[in-house]
Structures are given as C-alpha cells and as structure tokens.
Tab-separated table of C-alpha atoms in Angstrom:
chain	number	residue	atom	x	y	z
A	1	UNK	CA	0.000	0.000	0.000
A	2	UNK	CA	0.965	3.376	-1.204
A	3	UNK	CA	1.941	5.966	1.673
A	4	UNK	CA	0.260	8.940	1.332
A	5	UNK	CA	1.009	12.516	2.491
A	6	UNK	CA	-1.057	15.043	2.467
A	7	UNK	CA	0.505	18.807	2.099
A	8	UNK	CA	-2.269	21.010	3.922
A	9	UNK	CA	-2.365	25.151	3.183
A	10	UNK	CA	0.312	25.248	0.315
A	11	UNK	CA	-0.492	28.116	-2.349
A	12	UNK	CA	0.484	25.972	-5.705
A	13	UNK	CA	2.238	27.753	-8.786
A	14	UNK	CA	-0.288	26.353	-11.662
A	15	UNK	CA	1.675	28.104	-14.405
A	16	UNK	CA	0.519	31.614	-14.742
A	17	UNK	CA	-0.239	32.312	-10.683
A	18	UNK	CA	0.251	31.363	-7.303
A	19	UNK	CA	-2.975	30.019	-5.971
A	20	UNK	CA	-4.954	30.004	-2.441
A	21	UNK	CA	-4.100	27.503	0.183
A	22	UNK	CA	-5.218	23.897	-0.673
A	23	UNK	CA	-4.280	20.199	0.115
A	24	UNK	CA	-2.271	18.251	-2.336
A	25	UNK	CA	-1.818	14.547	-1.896
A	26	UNK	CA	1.216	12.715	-2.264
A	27	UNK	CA	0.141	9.088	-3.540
A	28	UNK	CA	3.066	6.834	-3.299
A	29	UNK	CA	4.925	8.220	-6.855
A	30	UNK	CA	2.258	10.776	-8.355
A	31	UNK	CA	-0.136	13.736	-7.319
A	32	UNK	CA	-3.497	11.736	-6.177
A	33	UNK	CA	-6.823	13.230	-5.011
A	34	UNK	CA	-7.537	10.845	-1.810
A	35	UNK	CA	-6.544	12.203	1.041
A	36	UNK	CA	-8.032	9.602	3.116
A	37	UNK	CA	-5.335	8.151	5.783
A	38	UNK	CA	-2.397	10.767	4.615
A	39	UNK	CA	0.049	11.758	6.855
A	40	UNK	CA	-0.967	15.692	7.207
A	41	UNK	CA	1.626	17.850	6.589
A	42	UNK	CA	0.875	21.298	7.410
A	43	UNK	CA	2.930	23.570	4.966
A	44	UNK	CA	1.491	27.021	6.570
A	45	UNK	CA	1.255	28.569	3.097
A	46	UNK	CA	4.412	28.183	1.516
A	47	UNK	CA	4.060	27.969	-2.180
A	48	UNK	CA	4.543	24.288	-4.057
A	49	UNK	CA	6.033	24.281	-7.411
A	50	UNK	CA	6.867	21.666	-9.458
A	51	UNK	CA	10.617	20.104	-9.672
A	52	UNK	CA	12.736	22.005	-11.407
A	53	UNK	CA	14.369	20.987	-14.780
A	54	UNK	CA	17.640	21.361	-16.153
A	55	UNK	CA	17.073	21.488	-19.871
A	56	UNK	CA	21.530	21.441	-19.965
A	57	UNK	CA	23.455	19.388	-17.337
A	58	UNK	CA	26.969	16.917	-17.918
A	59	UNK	CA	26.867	14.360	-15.226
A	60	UNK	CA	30.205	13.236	-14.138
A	61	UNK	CA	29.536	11.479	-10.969
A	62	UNK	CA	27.285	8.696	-9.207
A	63	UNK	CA	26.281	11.645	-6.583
A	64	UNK	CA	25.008	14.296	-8.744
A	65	UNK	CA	21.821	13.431	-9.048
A	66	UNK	CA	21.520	13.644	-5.340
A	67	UNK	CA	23.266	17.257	-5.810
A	68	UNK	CA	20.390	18.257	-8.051
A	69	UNK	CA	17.597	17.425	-6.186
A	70	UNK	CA	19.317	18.789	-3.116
A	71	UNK	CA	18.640	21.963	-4.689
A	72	UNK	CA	15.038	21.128	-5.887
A	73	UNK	CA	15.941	19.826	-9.591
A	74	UNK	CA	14.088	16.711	-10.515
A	75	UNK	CA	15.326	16.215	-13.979
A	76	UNK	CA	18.185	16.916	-15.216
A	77	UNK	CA	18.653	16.651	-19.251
A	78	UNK	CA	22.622	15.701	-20.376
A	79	UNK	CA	23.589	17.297	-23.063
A	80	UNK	CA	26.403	14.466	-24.163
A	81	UNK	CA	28.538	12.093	-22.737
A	82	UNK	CA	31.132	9.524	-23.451
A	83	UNK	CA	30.594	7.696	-20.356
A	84	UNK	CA	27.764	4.994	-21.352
A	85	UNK	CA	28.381	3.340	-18.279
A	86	UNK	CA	27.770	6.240	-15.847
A	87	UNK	CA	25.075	6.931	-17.541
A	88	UNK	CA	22.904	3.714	-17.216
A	89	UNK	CA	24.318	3.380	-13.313
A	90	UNK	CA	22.897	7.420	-13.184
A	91	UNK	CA	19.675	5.992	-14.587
A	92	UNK	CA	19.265	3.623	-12.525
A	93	UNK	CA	19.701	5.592	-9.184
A	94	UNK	CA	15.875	6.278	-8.139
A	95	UNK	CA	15.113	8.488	-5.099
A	96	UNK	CA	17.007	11.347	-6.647
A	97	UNK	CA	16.671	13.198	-9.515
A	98	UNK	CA	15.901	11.427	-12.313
A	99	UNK	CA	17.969	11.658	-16.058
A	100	UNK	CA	17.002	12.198	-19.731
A	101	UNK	CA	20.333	11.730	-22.142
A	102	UNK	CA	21.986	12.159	-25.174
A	103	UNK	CA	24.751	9.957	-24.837
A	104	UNK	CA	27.507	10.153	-27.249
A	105	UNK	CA	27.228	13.824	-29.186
A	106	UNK	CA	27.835	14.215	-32.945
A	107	UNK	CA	30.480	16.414	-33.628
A	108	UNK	CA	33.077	17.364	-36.599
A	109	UNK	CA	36.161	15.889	-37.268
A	110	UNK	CA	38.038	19.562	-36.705
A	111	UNK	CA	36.139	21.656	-33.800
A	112	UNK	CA	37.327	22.350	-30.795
A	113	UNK	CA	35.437	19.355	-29.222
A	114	UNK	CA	37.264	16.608	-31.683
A	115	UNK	CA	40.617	17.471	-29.754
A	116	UNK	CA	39.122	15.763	-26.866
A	117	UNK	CA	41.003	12.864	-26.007
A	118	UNK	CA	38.758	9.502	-27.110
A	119	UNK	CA	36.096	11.262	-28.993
A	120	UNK	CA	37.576	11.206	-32.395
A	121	UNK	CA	36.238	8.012	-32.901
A	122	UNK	CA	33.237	7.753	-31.057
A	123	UNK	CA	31.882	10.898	-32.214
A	124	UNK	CA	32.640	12.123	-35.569
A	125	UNK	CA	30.931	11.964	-38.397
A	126	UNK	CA	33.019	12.503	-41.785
A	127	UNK	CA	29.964	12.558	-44.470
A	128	UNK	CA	26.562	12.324	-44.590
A	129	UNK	CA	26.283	8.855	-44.967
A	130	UNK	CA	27.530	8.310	-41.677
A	131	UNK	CA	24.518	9.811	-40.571
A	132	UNK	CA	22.458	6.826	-40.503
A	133	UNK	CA	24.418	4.228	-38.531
A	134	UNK	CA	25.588	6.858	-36.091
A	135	UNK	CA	21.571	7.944	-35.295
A	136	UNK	CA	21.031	3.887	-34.800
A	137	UNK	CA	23.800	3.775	-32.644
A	138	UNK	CA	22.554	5.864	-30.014
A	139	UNK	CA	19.200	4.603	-30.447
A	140	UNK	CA	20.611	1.256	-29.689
A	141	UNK	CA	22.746	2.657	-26.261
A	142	UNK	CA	19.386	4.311	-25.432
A	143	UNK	CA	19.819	7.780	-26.053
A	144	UNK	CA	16.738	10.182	-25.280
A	145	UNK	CA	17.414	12.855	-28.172
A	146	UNK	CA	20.698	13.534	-30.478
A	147	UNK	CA	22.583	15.580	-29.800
A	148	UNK	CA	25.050	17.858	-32.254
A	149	UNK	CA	28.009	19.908	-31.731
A	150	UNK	CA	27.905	22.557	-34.356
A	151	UNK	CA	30.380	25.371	-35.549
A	152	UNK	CA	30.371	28.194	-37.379
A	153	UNK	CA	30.421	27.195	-41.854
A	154	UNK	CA	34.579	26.756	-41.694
A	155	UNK	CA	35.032	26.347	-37.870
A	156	UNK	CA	35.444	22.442	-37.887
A	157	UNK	CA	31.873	21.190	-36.932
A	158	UNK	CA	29.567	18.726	-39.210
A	159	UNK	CA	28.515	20.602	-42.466
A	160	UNK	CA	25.437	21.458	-43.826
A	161	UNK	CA	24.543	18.523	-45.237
A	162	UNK	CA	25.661	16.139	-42.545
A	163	UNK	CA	23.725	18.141	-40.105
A	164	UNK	CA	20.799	17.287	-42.178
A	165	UNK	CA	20.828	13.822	-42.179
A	166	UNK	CA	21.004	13.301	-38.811
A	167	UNK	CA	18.006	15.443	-38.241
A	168	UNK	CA	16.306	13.232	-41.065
A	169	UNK	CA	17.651	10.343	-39.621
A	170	UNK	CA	16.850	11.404	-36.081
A	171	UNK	CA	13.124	12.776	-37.269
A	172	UNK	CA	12.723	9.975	-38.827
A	173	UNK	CA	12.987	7.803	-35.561
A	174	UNK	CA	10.819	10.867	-33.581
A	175	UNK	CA	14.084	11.827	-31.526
A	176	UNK	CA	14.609	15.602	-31.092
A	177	UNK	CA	17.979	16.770	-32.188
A	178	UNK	CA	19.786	19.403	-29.951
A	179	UNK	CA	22.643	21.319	-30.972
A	180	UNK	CA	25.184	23.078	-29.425
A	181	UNK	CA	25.039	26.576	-30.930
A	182	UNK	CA	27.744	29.588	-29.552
A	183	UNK	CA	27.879	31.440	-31.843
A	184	UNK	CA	25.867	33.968	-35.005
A	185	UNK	CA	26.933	31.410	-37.397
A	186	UNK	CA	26.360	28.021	-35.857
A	187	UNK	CA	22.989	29.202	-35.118
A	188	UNK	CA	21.703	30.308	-38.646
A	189	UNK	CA	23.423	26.735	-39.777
A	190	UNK	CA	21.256	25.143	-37.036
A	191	UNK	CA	17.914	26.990	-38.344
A	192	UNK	CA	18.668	26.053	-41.758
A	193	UNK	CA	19.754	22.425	-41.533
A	194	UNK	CA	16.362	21.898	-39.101
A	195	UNK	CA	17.407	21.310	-35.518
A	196	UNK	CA	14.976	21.845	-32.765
A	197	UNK	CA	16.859	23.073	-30.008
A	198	UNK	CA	19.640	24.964	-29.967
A	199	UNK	CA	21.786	25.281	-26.782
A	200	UNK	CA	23.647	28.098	-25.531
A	201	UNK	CA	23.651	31.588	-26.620
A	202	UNK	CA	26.607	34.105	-28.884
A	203	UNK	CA	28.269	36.419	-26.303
A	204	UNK	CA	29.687	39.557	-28.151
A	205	UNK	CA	26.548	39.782	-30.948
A	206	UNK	CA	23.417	40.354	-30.556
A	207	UNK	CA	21.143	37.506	-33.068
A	208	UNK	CA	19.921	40.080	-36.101
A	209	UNK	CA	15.867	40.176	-36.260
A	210	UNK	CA	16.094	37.804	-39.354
A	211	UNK	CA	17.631	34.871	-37.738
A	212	UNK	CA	15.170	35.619	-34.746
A	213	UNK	CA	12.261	35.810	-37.189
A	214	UNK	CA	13.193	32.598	-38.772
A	215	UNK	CA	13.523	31.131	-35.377
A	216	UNK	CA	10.632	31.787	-33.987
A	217	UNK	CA	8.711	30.959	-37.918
A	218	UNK	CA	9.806	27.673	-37.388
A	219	UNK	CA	9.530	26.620	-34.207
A	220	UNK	CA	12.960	26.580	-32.821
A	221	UNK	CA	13.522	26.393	-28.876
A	222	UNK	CA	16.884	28.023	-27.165
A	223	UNK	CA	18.105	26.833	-24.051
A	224	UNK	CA	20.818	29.928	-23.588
A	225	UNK	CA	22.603	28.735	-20.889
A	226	UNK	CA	23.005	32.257	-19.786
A	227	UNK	CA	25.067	30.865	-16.316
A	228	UNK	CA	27.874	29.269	-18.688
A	229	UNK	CA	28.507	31.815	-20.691
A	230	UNK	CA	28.142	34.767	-17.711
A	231	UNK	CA	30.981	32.308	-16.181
A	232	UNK	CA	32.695	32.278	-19.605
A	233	UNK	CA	32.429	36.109	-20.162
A	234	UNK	CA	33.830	36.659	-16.973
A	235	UNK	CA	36.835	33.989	-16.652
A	236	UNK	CA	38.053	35.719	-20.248
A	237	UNK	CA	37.828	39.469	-19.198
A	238	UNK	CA	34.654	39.972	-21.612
A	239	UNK	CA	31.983	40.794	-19.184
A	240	UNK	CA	30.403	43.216	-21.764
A	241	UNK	CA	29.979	40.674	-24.610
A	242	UNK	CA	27.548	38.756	-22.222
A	243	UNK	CA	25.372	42.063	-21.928
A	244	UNK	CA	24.533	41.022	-26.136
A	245	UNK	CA	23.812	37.606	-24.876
A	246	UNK	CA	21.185	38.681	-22.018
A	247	UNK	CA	19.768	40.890	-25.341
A	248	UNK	CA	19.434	38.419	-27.652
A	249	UNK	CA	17.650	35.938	-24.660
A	250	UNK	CA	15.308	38.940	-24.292
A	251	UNK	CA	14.626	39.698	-28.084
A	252	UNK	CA	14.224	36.137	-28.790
A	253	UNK	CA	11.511	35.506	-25.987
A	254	UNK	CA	10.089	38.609	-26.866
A	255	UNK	CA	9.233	36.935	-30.703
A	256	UNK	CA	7.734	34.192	-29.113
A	257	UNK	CA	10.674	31.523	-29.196
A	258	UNK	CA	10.605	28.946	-26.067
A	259	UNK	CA	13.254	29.848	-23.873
A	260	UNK	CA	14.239	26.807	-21.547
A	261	UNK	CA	16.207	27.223	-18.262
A	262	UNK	CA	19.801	24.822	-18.419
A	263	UNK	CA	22.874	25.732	-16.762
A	264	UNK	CA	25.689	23.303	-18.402
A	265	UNK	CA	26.217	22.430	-15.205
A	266	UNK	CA	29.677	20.320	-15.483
A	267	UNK	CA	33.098	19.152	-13.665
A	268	UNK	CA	34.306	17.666	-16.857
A	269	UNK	CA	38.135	18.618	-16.575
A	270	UNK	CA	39.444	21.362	-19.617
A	271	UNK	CA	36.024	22.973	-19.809
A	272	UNK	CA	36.614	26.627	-19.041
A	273	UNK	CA	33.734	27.257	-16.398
A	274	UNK	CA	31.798	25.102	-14.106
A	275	UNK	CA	28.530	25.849	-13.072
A	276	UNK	CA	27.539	23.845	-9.700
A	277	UNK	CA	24.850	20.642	-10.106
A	278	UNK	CA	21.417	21.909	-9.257
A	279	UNK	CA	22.649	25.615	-7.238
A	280	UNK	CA	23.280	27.214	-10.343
A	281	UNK	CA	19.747	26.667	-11.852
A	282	UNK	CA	18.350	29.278	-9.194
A	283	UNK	CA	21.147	31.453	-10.855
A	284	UNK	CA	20.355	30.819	-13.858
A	285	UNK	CA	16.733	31.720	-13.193
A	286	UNK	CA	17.435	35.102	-12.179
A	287	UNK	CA	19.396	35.930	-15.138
A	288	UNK	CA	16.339	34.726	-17.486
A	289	UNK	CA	14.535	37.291	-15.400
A	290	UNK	CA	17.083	39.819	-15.676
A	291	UNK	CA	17.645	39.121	-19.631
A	292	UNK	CA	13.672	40.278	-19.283
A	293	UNK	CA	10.976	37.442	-18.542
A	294	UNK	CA	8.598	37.729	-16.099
A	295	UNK	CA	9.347	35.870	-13.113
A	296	UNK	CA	6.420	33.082	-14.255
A	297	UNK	CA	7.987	32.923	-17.636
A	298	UNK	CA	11.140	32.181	-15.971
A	299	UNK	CA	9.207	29.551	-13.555
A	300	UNK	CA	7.548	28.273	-16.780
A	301	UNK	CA	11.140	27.867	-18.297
A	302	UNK	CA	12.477	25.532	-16.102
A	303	UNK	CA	9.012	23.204	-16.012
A	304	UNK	CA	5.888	22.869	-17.611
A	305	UNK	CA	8.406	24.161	-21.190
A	306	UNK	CA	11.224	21.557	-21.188
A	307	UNK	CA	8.658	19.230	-20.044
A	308	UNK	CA	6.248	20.095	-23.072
A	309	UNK	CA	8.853	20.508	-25.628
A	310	UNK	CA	11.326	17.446	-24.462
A	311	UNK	CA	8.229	15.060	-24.283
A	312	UNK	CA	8.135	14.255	-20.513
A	313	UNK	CA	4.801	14.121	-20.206
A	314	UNK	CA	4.538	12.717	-16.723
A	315	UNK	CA	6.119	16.053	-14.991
A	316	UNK	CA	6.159	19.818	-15.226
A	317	UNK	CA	3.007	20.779	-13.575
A	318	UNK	CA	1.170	19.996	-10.749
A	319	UNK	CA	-2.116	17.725	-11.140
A	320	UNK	CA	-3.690	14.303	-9.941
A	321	UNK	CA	-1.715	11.791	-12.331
A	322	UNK	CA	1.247	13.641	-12.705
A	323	UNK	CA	5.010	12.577	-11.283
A	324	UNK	CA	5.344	13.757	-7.399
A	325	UNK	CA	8.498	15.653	-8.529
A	326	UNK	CA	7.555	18.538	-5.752
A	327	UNK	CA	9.212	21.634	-4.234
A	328	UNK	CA	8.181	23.449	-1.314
A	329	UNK	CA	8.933	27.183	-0.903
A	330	UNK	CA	9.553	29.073	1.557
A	331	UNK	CA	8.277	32.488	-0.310
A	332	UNK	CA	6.399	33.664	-3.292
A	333	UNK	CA	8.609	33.318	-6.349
A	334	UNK	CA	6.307	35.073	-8.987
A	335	UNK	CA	6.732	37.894	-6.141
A	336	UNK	CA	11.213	37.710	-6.134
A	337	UNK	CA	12.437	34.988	-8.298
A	338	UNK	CA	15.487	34.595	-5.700
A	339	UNK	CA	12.609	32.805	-3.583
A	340	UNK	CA	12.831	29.302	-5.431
A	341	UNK	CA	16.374	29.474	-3.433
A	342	UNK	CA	14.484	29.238	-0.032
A	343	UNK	CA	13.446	25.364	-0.029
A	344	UNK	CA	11.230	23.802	2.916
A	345	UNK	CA	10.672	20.410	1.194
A	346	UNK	CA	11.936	18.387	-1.616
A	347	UNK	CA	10.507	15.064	-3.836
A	348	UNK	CA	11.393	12.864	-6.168
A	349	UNK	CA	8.743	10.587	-7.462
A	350	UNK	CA	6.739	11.129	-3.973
A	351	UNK	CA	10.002	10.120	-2.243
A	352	UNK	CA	11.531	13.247	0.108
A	353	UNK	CA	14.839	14.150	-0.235
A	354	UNK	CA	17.076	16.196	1.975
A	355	UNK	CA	17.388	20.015	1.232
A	356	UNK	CA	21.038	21.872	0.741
A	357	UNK	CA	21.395	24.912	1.759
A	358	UNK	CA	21.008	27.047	-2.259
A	359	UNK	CA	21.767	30.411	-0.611
C-alpha cells in the first residue's frame, strides 16, 4: 500500500499564478486526489512548485543526481557524454533526480570538441552517410534525443549537409535533435539544416531580427545557458559581450521563441567554467529574469516548457496523475524569483529528499 502525504495550506504555482491555500496529496509516486489516511503535513502557506528541470546538465559522478535534487531539480537533461556506463548506473539511481540523455554527441572531425582525447572516434561523423548508422547507434545505447556539436560554416563542426541527415535520420525515428550553438553562425546553420533546439547563446553579438524571425517561424527552442557563458564572459575578461547575450535571450523571448532554463552544469576537466549541479539553476533563473521574462515565464522555463517541448509528459506541472516531482517554498517566487532558493521540502517521485542549503 501506497503511503500517502497530504501537504495542507500550500499556495500551488499552476503556471501563470500562485494560488490560495489547498491540500495536495502525495500518492506513493504521483499527485493523487484521496486524502483519506495521509500523513498531514501542514505547509502554513508556503508555495509548491513543481521540480525544477535542467534542460543542460553533464553528469560526471554517481552523486550528482543527489546534488540536483538537493537543490530542488528533478530532472536533469545531459547534453552528451562519453561515459555509457555512468550513464545507465545514473539511470538507474531512483530516489534522486531522475535523467534524460543524449549519450555520445555528434560532432566534426576539426572543432574544438574533436581534440578531446577519445572522442575522435566515437563521435565524428566525416559525411553524410555516416549519418544513418551513427543515429542507430545511439538509439541502440538508449539515447533520449541527439545531440550535435555545431560550428560556425569553416570552424570544424559537421557541415550542412551532414547536419541534415542526422536530423532526417533522427526525425525519422521521432528523436529531437539538440545542438550546441555559440555562436551567429552556428545558429543560422542550425535553423537552416532543421534542428529543434539549440543550446547556448553568442556572447559579443546580438542575433539580427532575421535569424530571430526565422527562429521563432519555425519553431525553434533556445536553451541559452546564460550561467555558462556569464561564467565564460567573466573567466576571459569579456563581461560586456555577455550584456549582447542577455539581449538576444530577451529579443528572442520577446518573438515568441521557447526559452528553456539549463545551466551546463559540469566538472568535466578542460572545460573553461563550471557551473555547480542543481545551485546554479536558481542562478540561472534570475538571469532569465534579468535578460527580461517575467518571473512566471522564468518559472515556466524551467518546467511545464522543457517538459512540453522534451516530451516528458509525466512532470512539469502539478495535477492528480502527474510525477510527485515537488518543491516546497519558503516564499512567493512570482513575487522575487530569488525565492525558489528558499526550499522547505523536496521530492522525487513522492520520495523526500534532503534540502542543501542554495543560498
């Protein structure tokens, strides 16, 4: 028999407010509607919100999915990683956050990322006909979504048409393909060759209305990953140039494209900045709000919108049915967005997990 909980006077965020106090039930892994029996919890009317995402994490370590939801973040999405076997022992950890993953990325034979030691041959694809067995591939080591690394025309990442035939190929098996996108020219090559979301944002250059138009014409998603590249701009003595990428984040929510909260949270050693598993997505939330979305919007950005647009379908808001992926708040967030810092309660899948200190 299920154990049941039942969280008395919270105000729930459904998505565009924060509500009056009600009861919402805990039923052994989802939301239920029987309180009957539940352990009462009274949470004095602090506000629930659903887990937090992370549309951009690297996972280099059995305990960071503990380290997520320590700081409320349920899911976390890798963006690519050469460790298959970390990655099935990750998704097999329950209690914690749970993991969405790319597995190996796609990458050119000449970009910065092919002088990674090991990747050469994993992870570079030479023509377009490599694009077929390489999509299988992952498919076969159970990869969630593809993911590219592309450059710049000239700068040593896939070319056009290699690009698009792993989107066909990946389309053509319904698997999203994400690409890693830093700069003016990778994204316009991302927009033409058909990806669906591109990750990071160009420090230094503001995207022109055109490629923002076409963006937001065809449905492209950004996850900007405005915490890496702050980290970036600053390590490198370019603070300004991130001022174009907190423009460009405004400009291209402003025209309607999805903007998803990620953080590229990583330890992976020779990557220039490391943003901190699960902390840094309360960062990044206030620099969404500070690039200029409301503080829902930003809310909205790291749930019920990398839930919609990555498929999880069981998570992202909270209703009977739905994943007990749960945070408790000790303040109104809609009200300061530096309140999803101050965490009462935590769960995972109904299960409670112990809260770090995100302050």
């Amino acid at each position: 028999m299920n154990h049941r909980i039942a969280l008395r006077n919270v105000r729930v965020f459904d998505g565009t407010k924060v509500g009056a106090p009600a009861t919402v039930v805990i039923d052994g892994s989802v939301i239920g509607v029987d309180a009957t029996g539940a352990e009462v919890v009274d949470a004095d009317g602090a506000v629930l919100v659903p887990g937090f995402i992370d549309a951009h994490v690297h996972l280099d370590e059995l305990n960071v999915l503990n380290q997520l939801a320590a700081h409320g973040v349920t899911t976390g999405l890798e963006m690519g990683s050469l460790q298959s076997e970390l990655i099935a022992a990750l998704r097999a950890q329950t209690g914690a956050a749970t993991l969405r993953s790319a597995g190996v990325p796609i990458i050119g034979s000449a970009g910065v990322h092919a002088q990674v030691p090991g990747v050469a041959d994993l992870a570079v694809i030479r023509s377009p006909e490599d694009a077929e067995a390489m999509v299988a591939q992952r498919v076969a080591e159970g990869s969630d979504y593809i993911k590219l690394i592309l450059e710049a025309p000239g700068e040593g990442g896939p070319d056009a048409q290699s690009t698009k035939a792993v989107v066909a190929e990946a389309h053509a098996r319904n698997l999203l393909v994400i690409a890693h996108t830093s700069t003016p020219g990778a994204y316009t090559l991302a927009v033409d060759c058909g990806v669906d979301i591109l990750t990071h944002i160009p420090m230094g250059a503001v995207l022109s209305d055109g490629e923002i138009e076409r963006m937001a014409a065809g449905g492209h998603i950004v996850v900007p990953t405005l915490t890496m590249m702050e980290g970036c701009a600053e390590l490198f003595g370019v603070a300004p140039a991130f001022a174009a990428a907190l423009t460009s984040v405004g400009a291209l929510h402003a025209a309607g494209v999805p903007i998803l909260a990620g953080t590229d949270a990583n330890r992976t050693p020779g990557v220039p900045f490391h943003p901190e598993p699960g902390q840094s997505l309360h960062h990044e939330l206030e620099l969404l709000v500070r690039a200029g979305l409301s503080t829902i919007d930003a809310l909205n950005a790291a749930t019920t919108l990398p839930a919609r647009h990555f498929g999880l379908t069981d998570r992202g808001i909270i209703a009977p049915g739905m994943r007990a992926d749960l945070v408790l708040l000790d303040g109104d967030p809609i009200a300061d967005i530096r309140a999803t810092r101050a965490i009462r309660g935590i769960w995972c899948g109904g299960v409670e997990h112990p809260v770090a200190d995100a302050r």
